[in-house]
Short mmCIF file of C-alpha atoms in Angstrom, two decimals:
data_model
loop_
_atom_site.label_atom_id
_atom_site.label_comp_id
_atom_site.label_asym_id
_atom_site.label_seq_id
_atom_site.Cartn_x
_atom_site.Cartn_y
_atom_site.Cartn_z
CA MET L 1 204.16 -26.18 -89.40
CA LEU L 2 200.97 -26.86 -91.72
CA PHE L 3 198.59 -26.76 -89.72
CA PRO L 4 199.59 -25.64 -85.52
CA ALA L 5 199.62 -28.02 -81.89
CA GLY L 6 195.77 -29.60 -81.70
CA ALA L 7 194.71 -29.45 -85.36
CA PHE L 8 191.77 -30.86 -86.53
CA GLY L 9 190.40 -32.35 -83.86
CA GLY L 10 192.65 -33.28 -81.89
CA ALA L 11 194.33 -35.81 -83.96
CA PHE L 12 197.52 -33.53 -84.49
CA PRO L 13 198.25 -32.64 -80.49
CA ASN L 14 202.15 -31.36 -82.51
CA GLY L 15 199.95 -30.01 -85.15
CA VAL L 16 201.06 -30.36 -89.09
CA VAL L 17 205.16 -31.34 -89.76
CA GLY L 18 205.81 -31.52 -93.76
CA ASN L 19 209.92 -31.47 -94.18
CA PRO L 20 211.02 -31.66 -98.42
CA GLY L 21 213.48 -31.65 -100.07
CA HIS L 22 215.45 -31.72 -103.21
CA SER L 23 218.54 -31.66 -104.67
CA GLU L 24 219.46 -30.46 -108.62
CA ARG L 25 221.67 -30.96 -110.84
CA HIS L 26 222.72 -29.15 -114.10
CA THR L 27 224.35 -29.76 -117.12
CA HIS L 28 224.49 -25.97 -119.41
CA GLY L 29 226.76 -26.15 -122.44
CA SER L 30 227.00 -23.19 -125.18
CA ILE L 31 228.53 -22.33 -128.54
CA SER L 32 228.40 -19.65 -131.32
CA ALA L 33 230.37 -17.42 -133.73
CA PHE L 34 229.89 -13.69 -135.50
CA TYR L 35 229.79 -12.87 -139.00
CA SER L 36 230.72 -9.45 -140.29
CA GLY L 37 231.77 -10.31 -144.11
CA PHE L 38 228.32 -8.44 -145.48
CA GLU L 39 228.25 -4.81 -145.49
CA HIS L 40 226.30 -2.92 -142.70
CA HIS L 41 225.19 -6.15 -141.38
CA ARG L 42 226.63 -8.05 -138.01
CA PHE L 43 224.72 -11.35 -137.61
CA ARG L 44 225.49 -14.35 -134.60
CA LEU L 45 224.10 -18.30 -135.22
CA GLY L 46 224.19 -20.18 -131.54
CA THR L 47 223.50 -23.58 -130.58
CA GLY L 48 223.39 -24.74 -126.99
CA PHE L 49 221.79 -27.92 -124.78
CA ARG L 50 220.64 -28.34 -121.49
CA VAL L 51 219.86 -30.72 -118.50
CA GLU L 52 217.91 -30.41 -115.91
CA ASP L 53 217.85 -33.36 -113.53
CA LEU L 54 216.04 -33.96 -110.61
CA TYR L 55 217.54 -36.80 -109.61
CA GLU L 56 216.26 -36.87 -105.51
CA THR L 57 213.94 -35.90 -103.15
CA SER L 58 212.77 -35.93 -99.72
CA GLU L 59 210.54 -36.03 -96.87
CA ALA L 60 209.99 -36.37 -93.43
CA LYS L 61 206.57 -35.53 -92.57
CA ASN L 62 204.14 -36.72 -89.48
CA PHE L 63 201.40 -36.65 -92.43
CA LYS L 64 199.44 -39.36 -95.15
CA PHE L 65 197.42 -36.88 -97.37
CA VAL L 66 195.34 -38.95 -99.17
CA ILE L 67 191.95 -37.45 -101.20
CA VAL L 68 188.87 -39.57 -99.54
CA PRO L 69 186.31 -39.30 -102.77
CA GLY L 70 182.60 -37.37 -102.50
CA ILE L 71 184.90 -35.48 -99.26
CA GLY L 72 188.31 -34.00 -101.07
CA PRO L 73 191.73 -33.68 -99.11
CA ALA L 74 191.93 -35.32 -95.66
CA PHE L 75 195.33 -35.24 -93.63
CA ILE L 76 196.10 -38.98 -92.46
CA PRO L 77 198.01 -39.29 -88.56
CA LEU L 78 200.95 -41.16 -88.56
CA GLY L 79 202.10 -40.92 -84.70
CA SER L 80 205.34 -39.72 -85.67
CA ILE L 81 207.54 -37.28 -88.00
CA VAL L 82 208.28 -40.16 -91.20
CA ASP L 83 210.38 -40.66 -93.71
CA VAL L 84 209.06 -41.25 -96.17
CA SER L 85 212.21 -40.87 -99.65
CA GLY L 86 211.92 -42.79 -102.05
CA THR L 87 208.17 -43.92 -101.70
CA PRO L 88 204.91 -43.64 -102.59
CA ASP L 89 204.28 -40.85 -100.17
CA VAL L 90 207.01 -38.38 -101.43
CA TYR L 91 205.42 -35.30 -102.34
CA LEU L 92 207.67 -34.84 -106.10
CA THR L 93 209.27 -37.65 -107.62
CA PRO L 94 212.55 -37.61 -109.16
CA HIS L 95 212.66 -36.36 -113.21
CA LYS L 96 214.81 -35.09 -115.52
CA ARG L 97 214.47 -32.36 -118.40
CA ASN L 98 216.04 -31.66 -121.42
CA LEU L 99 216.31 -28.51 -124.00
CA ALA L 100 218.26 -28.51 -127.04
CA TYR L 101 218.63 -24.70 -128.65
CA VAL L 102 219.01 -22.56 -132.61
CA PHE L 103 219.59 -18.93 -132.55
CA ALA L 104 220.24 -16.41 -135.27
CA GLN L 105 220.66 -12.97 -134.13
CA ASP L 106 221.60 -10.11 -137.51
CA GLU L 107 222.70 -6.56 -135.94
CA TRP L 108 222.20 -4.89 -139.36
CA THR L 109 222.77 -0.79 -139.87
CA ILE L 110 219.92 1.07 -141.13
CA ALA L 111 220.92 4.22 -141.96
CA LYS L 112 223.41 7.00 -140.40
CA ASP L 113 222.19 7.01 -136.14
CA TRP L 114 219.91 4.24 -137.56
CA THR L 115 220.38 0.62 -136.06
CA LEU L 116 218.57 -2.87 -136.18
CA THR L 117 218.10 -5.65 -134.27
CA ALA L 118 216.30 -8.71 -135.53
CA GLY L 119 216.58 -12.31 -133.95
CA VAL L 120 214.50 -15.24 -133.17
CA ARG L 121 215.29 -18.08 -130.66
CA HIS L 122 213.90 -22.31 -131.19
CA ASP L 123 213.89 -23.92 -128.09
CA ARG L 124 212.83 -27.96 -128.01
CA TYR L 125 211.78 -29.89 -124.59
CA SER L 126 212.16 -33.19 -123.54
CA ASP L 127 208.68 -33.00 -121.83
CA PHE L 128 206.65 -30.08 -122.80
CA GLY L 129 207.80 -29.89 -127.10
CA THR L 130 209.14 -26.84 -129.08
CA THR L 131 208.37 -23.21 -129.06
CA THR L 132 209.96 -20.10 -131.24
CA ASN L 133 210.65 -17.14 -130.35
CA PRO L 134 211.58 -13.01 -132.36
CA ARG L 135 213.10 -10.25 -130.98
CA LEU L 136 213.10 -7.14 -132.50
CA ALA L 137 215.17 -3.84 -131.65
CA LEU L 138 215.10 0.11 -133.58
CA VAL L 139 217.69 2.15 -132.70
CA TRP L 140 217.96 6.14 -133.13
CA ASP L 141 220.43 7.69 -131.86
CA ALA L 142 218.84 11.16 -132.45
CA ALA L 143 221.92 13.39 -130.70
CA TYR L 144 224.88 12.53 -129.41
CA ASN L 145 223.54 11.94 -125.93
CA PHE L 146 219.66 11.15 -127.02
CA VAL L 147 219.01 7.51 -127.65
CA VAL L 148 215.18 6.15 -128.50
CA LYS L 149 214.98 3.27 -128.62
CA ALA L 150 211.67 0.96 -129.24
CA LEU L 151 211.41 -2.85 -129.24
CA HIS L 152 208.99 -6.34 -129.44
CA GLY L 153 209.92 -9.48 -128.72
CA ARG L 154 207.85 -12.69 -127.35
CA ALA L 155 209.13 -14.64 -124.41
CA PHE L 156 207.83 -18.71 -122.21
CA ARG L 157 208.46 -19.78 -118.38
CA ALA L 158 209.21 -23.53 -119.05
CA PRO L 159 206.08 -25.18 -116.09
CA SER L 160 208.26 -26.26 -113.45
CA PHE L 161 208.95 -29.46 -111.44
CA THR L 162 207.14 -29.01 -108.62
CA GLU L 163 203.87 -27.56 -111.04
CA GLN L 164 204.49 -30.85 -113.35
CA TYR L 165 204.69 -33.66 -111.30
CA SER L 166 204.10 -32.46 -107.13
CA ILE L 167 201.99 -34.81 -106.46
CA ASN L 168 200.13 -36.07 -102.70
CA ASN L 169 200.93 -32.47 -101.30
CA PRO L 170 198.69 -30.77 -99.32
CA VAL L 171 198.77 -27.48 -101.23
CA THR L 172 199.98 -27.69 -105.15
CA ILE L 173 199.17 -30.87 -107.29
CA GLY L 174 201.50 -31.12 -111.10
CA ASN L 175 200.11 -31.92 -114.08
CA PRO L 176 202.26 -33.05 -116.84
CA SER L 177 199.95 -32.32 -119.28
CA LEU L 178 200.85 -28.92 -118.84
CA LYS L 179 202.68 -25.57 -121.91
CA PRO L 180 204.93 -23.27 -120.80
CA GLU L 181 203.24 -19.48 -120.27
CA THR L 182 204.22 -17.21 -123.22
CA ILE L 183 204.37 -13.27 -123.27
CA ALA L 184 204.64 -11.26 -125.95
CA THR L 185 206.10 -7.19 -124.94
CA ASN L 186 206.76 -4.03 -126.88
CA GLU L 187 208.49 -1.31 -125.23
CA LEU L 188 209.13 2.45 -125.88
CA ALA L 189 212.85 3.59 -124.53
CA PHE L 190 214.08 7.24 -123.88
CA SER L 191 217.91 7.70 -122.40
CA TRP L 192 218.34 10.91 -121.71
CA GLN L 193 222.37 12.11 -120.41
CA PRO L 194 221.94 16.01 -120.06
CA THR L 195 225.56 16.30 -118.28
CA ASN L 196 228.11 14.24 -117.26
CA THR L 197 227.08 13.64 -114.28
CA LEU L 198 223.77 12.86 -114.81
CA GLN L 199 222.25 9.79 -116.58
CA THR L 200 218.52 9.37 -116.44
CA ASN L 201 216.25 6.92 -118.62
CA LEU L 202 212.12 6.04 -119.44
CA SER L 203 210.40 2.95 -120.10
CA LEU L 204 207.24 2.59 -121.54
CA PHE L 205 205.88 -0.41 -121.83
CA ASN L 206 202.87 -3.44 -122.49
CA TYR L 207 202.29 -6.41 -122.48
CA ARG L 208 200.15 -9.57 -122.96
CA MET L 209 200.08 -13.08 -121.54
CA ARG L 210 199.55 -16.50 -121.86
CA ASP L 211 198.34 -19.82 -120.82
CA ILE L 212 199.44 -18.48 -117.84
CA ILE L 213 200.39 -21.43 -115.21
CA ARG L 214 198.27 -21.35 -112.54
CA PHE L 215 197.22 -23.95 -109.53
CA VAL L 216 192.60 -23.98 -109.95
CA PRO L 217 191.02 -25.82 -107.11
CA ASP L 218 189.38 -29.04 -107.51
CA ALA L 219 188.83 -32.91 -105.97
CA SER L 220 192.51 -32.98 -105.64
CA GLY L 221 192.84 -29.65 -103.52
CA ALA L 222 194.40 -27.36 -106.78
CA THR L 223 195.77 -28.36 -109.43
CA ALA L 224 198.23 -27.08 -112.25
CA GLN L 225 196.01 -24.99 -115.28
CA ASN L 226 197.23 -23.75 -117.73
CA THR L 227 194.18 -20.88 -117.61
CA GLY L 228 193.40 -17.68 -118.30
CA ASP L 229 195.46 -14.78 -119.88
CA GLN L 230 196.64 -11.29 -118.83
CA THR L 231 197.82 -7.67 -120.00
CA GLY L 232 198.89 -5.39 -118.90
CA ARG L 233 201.30 -1.23 -118.95
CA GLY L 234 203.10 1.12 -117.02
CA LEU L 235 205.99 3.14 -117.38
CA GLU L 236 209.24 3.64 -115.12
CA LEU L 237 211.70 6.27 -114.69
CA GLU L 238 215.55 5.36 -113.36
CA ALA L 239 217.85 8.48 -112.69
CA THR L 240 222.22 8.43 -112.05
CA TRP L 241 222.82 11.54 -110.00
CA ASP L 242 227.39 11.79 -109.71
CA ALA L 243 225.71 15.03 -106.43
CA THR L 244 229.94 14.95 -105.73
CA ARG L 245 232.39 13.05 -106.64
CA THR L 246 232.40 11.35 -104.28
CA VAL L 247 228.62 10.85 -103.38
CA ARG L 248 226.49 8.78 -105.77
CA LEU L 249 222.86 9.43 -105.66
CA SER L 250 220.30 5.88 -107.89
CA GLY L 251 216.82 5.77 -108.20
CA SER L 252 213.69 4.91 -110.14
CA PHE L 253 209.67 5.17 -109.59
CA SER L 254 207.32 2.40 -112.11
CA LEU L 255 204.50 2.38 -112.35
CA GLN L 256 202.18 -0.34 -113.85
CA HIS L 257 198.84 -1.69 -113.94
CA SER L 258 197.28 -5.44 -114.95
CA THR L 259 193.68 -6.75 -115.97
CA ASP L 260 193.39 -10.39 -115.66
CA GLU L 261 191.64 -10.85 -119.73
CA ALA L 262 188.13 -13.12 -118.05
CA THR L 263 186.83 -10.90 -115.25
CA GLY L 264 187.79 -7.72 -116.21
CA GLN L 265 188.89 -6.86 -113.76
CA ASP L 266 192.53 -5.85 -111.67
CA ALA L 267 195.18 -9.31 -111.65
CA GLY L 268 196.34 -9.14 -107.94
CA LEU L 269 199.87 -9.83 -107.16
CA ALA L 270 202.25 -6.64 -108.84
CA PRO L 271 202.33 -3.53 -106.99
CA HIS L 272 200.83 -0.70 -109.07
CA GLN L 273 203.23 2.13 -107.51
CA ARG L 274 207.49 1.03 -106.79
CA LEU L 275 210.02 3.55 -105.44
CA PHE L 276 214.02 2.42 -104.94
CA ALA L 277 215.94 4.76 -103.85
CA ARG L 278 220.27 4.45 -103.23
CA ALA L 279 222.77 6.62 -102.01
CA ASP L 280 226.96 5.23 -101.66
CA TRP L 281 229.36 7.32 -100.41
CA ARG L 282 233.39 6.93 -100.55
CA PHE L 283 233.51 8.51 -97.60
CA ALA L 284 237.71 7.66 -97.20
CA PRO L 285 239.39 5.56 -99.88
CA LEU L 286 238.25 2.16 -100.70
CA TRP L 287 236.15 1.90 -97.77
CA GLN L 288 231.99 3.05 -98.99
CA LEU L 289 228.28 3.40 -96.75
CA GLY L 290 225.36 3.33 -98.53
CA THR L 291 221.64 2.91 -97.47
CA THR L 292 219.07 1.52 -100.39
CA ILE L 293 214.95 3.20 -99.15
CA ASN L 294 212.55 0.42 -100.99
CA ASN L 295 209.36 1.26 -100.86
CA VAL L 296 205.94 -1.65 -102.52
CA ALA L 297 202.65 0.50 -102.63
CA ASP L 298 199.62 -1.67 -103.80
CA ARG L 299 198.79 -4.56 -104.62
CA LYS L 300 195.64 -6.59 -105.86
CA ARG L 301 194.64 -9.27 -104.82
CA GLN L 302 193.40 -11.91 -107.40
CA PRO L 303 190.01 -11.92 -108.73
CA GLY L 304 188.50 -14.49 -105.90
CA ASP L 305 190.38 -13.85 -103.57
CA THR L 306 188.47 -12.74 -100.81
CA ARG L 307 191.47 -11.62 -98.06
CA PRO L 308 192.38 -8.56 -97.20
CA GLN L 309 193.88 -6.45 -99.08
CA ILE L 310 198.35 -7.25 -98.65
CA ALA L 311 199.55 -4.45 -96.83
CA ASP L 312 202.30 -1.33 -98.11
CA TYR L 313 206.17 -1.59 -96.77
CA THR L 314 208.92 0.26 -97.09
CA THR L 315 212.05 -0.82 -96.26
CA LEU L 316 215.75 0.04 -95.81
CA ASP L 317 218.64 -1.44 -95.60
CA LEU L 318 222.42 -0.60 -95.18
CA SER L 319 226.16 -1.74 -96.49
CA LEU L 320 229.50 -0.88 -96.04
CA ARG L 321 232.32 -1.91 -98.58
CA ARG L 322 235.81 -2.54 -98.68
CA GLU L 323 238.14 -2.72 -101.04
CA GLN L 324 241.48 -4.29 -101.00
CA LEU L 325 241.82 -5.52 -97.38
CA ALA L 326 244.77 -7.46 -97.11
CA GLY L 327 245.57 -7.61 -101.43
CA GLY L 328 242.31 -8.90 -103.55
CA TRP L 329 239.75 -9.11 -100.79
CA THR L 330 236.93 -7.42 -101.04
CA VAL L 331 234.36 -7.17 -97.72
CA ASN L 332 230.78 -6.01 -97.86
CA ALA L 333 228.62 -6.34 -94.71
CA MET L 334 224.80 -5.84 -95.01
CA LEU L 335 222.08 -5.02 -92.46
CA LEU L 336 218.80 -5.64 -94.33
CA ASN L 337 215.06 -4.43 -93.12
CA LEU L 338 216.95 -2.32 -90.86
CA PHE L 339 213.99 -1.89 -88.83
CA ASN L 340 212.43 -4.66 -88.92
CA GLN L 341 209.55 -4.93 -90.75
CA ASP L 342 206.83 -7.33 -90.57
CA VAL L 343 207.26 -7.93 -95.03
CA ARG L 344 205.01 -10.27 -96.92
CA GLU L 345 204.33 -10.72 -100.99
CA PRO L 346 200.84 -12.26 -101.63
CA SER L 347 200.47 -16.10 -101.99
CA LEU L 348 198.72 -17.17 -104.85
CA ALA L 349 194.00 -17.08 -104.64
CA PRO L 350 192.22 -18.96 -103.22
CA GLY L 351 194.91 -18.48 -100.70
CA ASN L 352 196.28 -22.17 -99.77
CA ILE L 353 199.66 -19.93 -98.09
CA PRO L 354 196.98 -17.76 -96.75
CA PHE L 355 198.96 -15.19 -94.48
CA ASP L 356 201.07 -14.68 -97.28
CA LEU L 357 204.55 -15.42 -97.87
CA PRO L 358 206.93 -13.67 -95.22
CA LEU L 359 209.69 -12.54 -96.31
CA PRO L 360 213.24 -12.03 -94.16
CA GLY L 361 213.39 -10.17 -90.88
CA ARG L 362 216.22 -7.97 -90.36
CA THR L 363 219.00 -9.74 -90.99
CA PHE L 364 222.78 -9.38 -91.09
CA TYR L 365 225.49 -10.37 -93.91
CA VAL L 366 229.19 -10.36 -94.73
CA GLN L 367 230.02 -11.05 -97.80
CA PHE L 368 233.72 -12.23 -98.79
CA GLN L 369 235.31 -11.96 -102.07
CA HIS L 370 238.41 -12.26 -102.85
CA LYS L 371 240.30 -11.75 -107.42
CA LEU L 372 242.59 -13.24 -108.28
#
């Protein structure tokens, strides 16, 4: 339901309705090998391929989406819900993407308690070209229970099929000329185990993103573009404590701040603070009861987005696990968002989805697993 009943002066008495769908097939193969013939070195080489095939798209809707010159996007009533699959009016046409990649890595023991790992990966995509990304990690075993890591890496996110090829979409239009987003990160991490029952980790990081894919308002509505750069910094503290033989407590607390380079303002979307806490209790042999608290706070809108700020939220989840049931079976029962909080993640500016993205309310799952 894109617009409610009676939308556009009554032209849509039952509302503006669109039901898109798609089917994908993914094929992936890879091979790698290790070589340790050189003293203090351990090499790894590999290659692989991936085929991403969006082989079928479908859509049923009660409108035709057009761009009226001088006016902009418009919705034309069709009178009833019509299956437009396989026609030029479908929101996305089928596409296939081929990926081939190679990588190399060297794990070098520089000295006692010091290890340097260096790697590089080269990817070639059939629809937007190549990208090469290195990674470095220096590890120091400062003491038997204290480890320091310094890391640097570059990575990328390939454009999705929707970001590249979406058409006739009232929310977003694709752009076949997109390049991948890129990010460079630096991290300093500390791992300390003061006792056999307590493990702690602290990470400090910063990053820089380039060619961010955003939907930019234009005469078509909003078209995907590589626009904008972003920097950020933050920290995360984690701990796991086996309080007793049957009780384990774990959690993390993170802080981050991101800046939009074009405006100098907060980049928005991501929370400035997040708190996660979990308790697991083995109250009987083969039985485990768990509870999780997740608090997300201080999320800003993107620059230029004038909608009200996003509300903070806290959710409580419960789980009950029974192992080795009826020979090799494990059963998990999970009750998520116990208090049925109205939890929403921010939608992108300029607000094409004006009331953000609702997450599930109170939800119950049962999961069965079997080991052969």
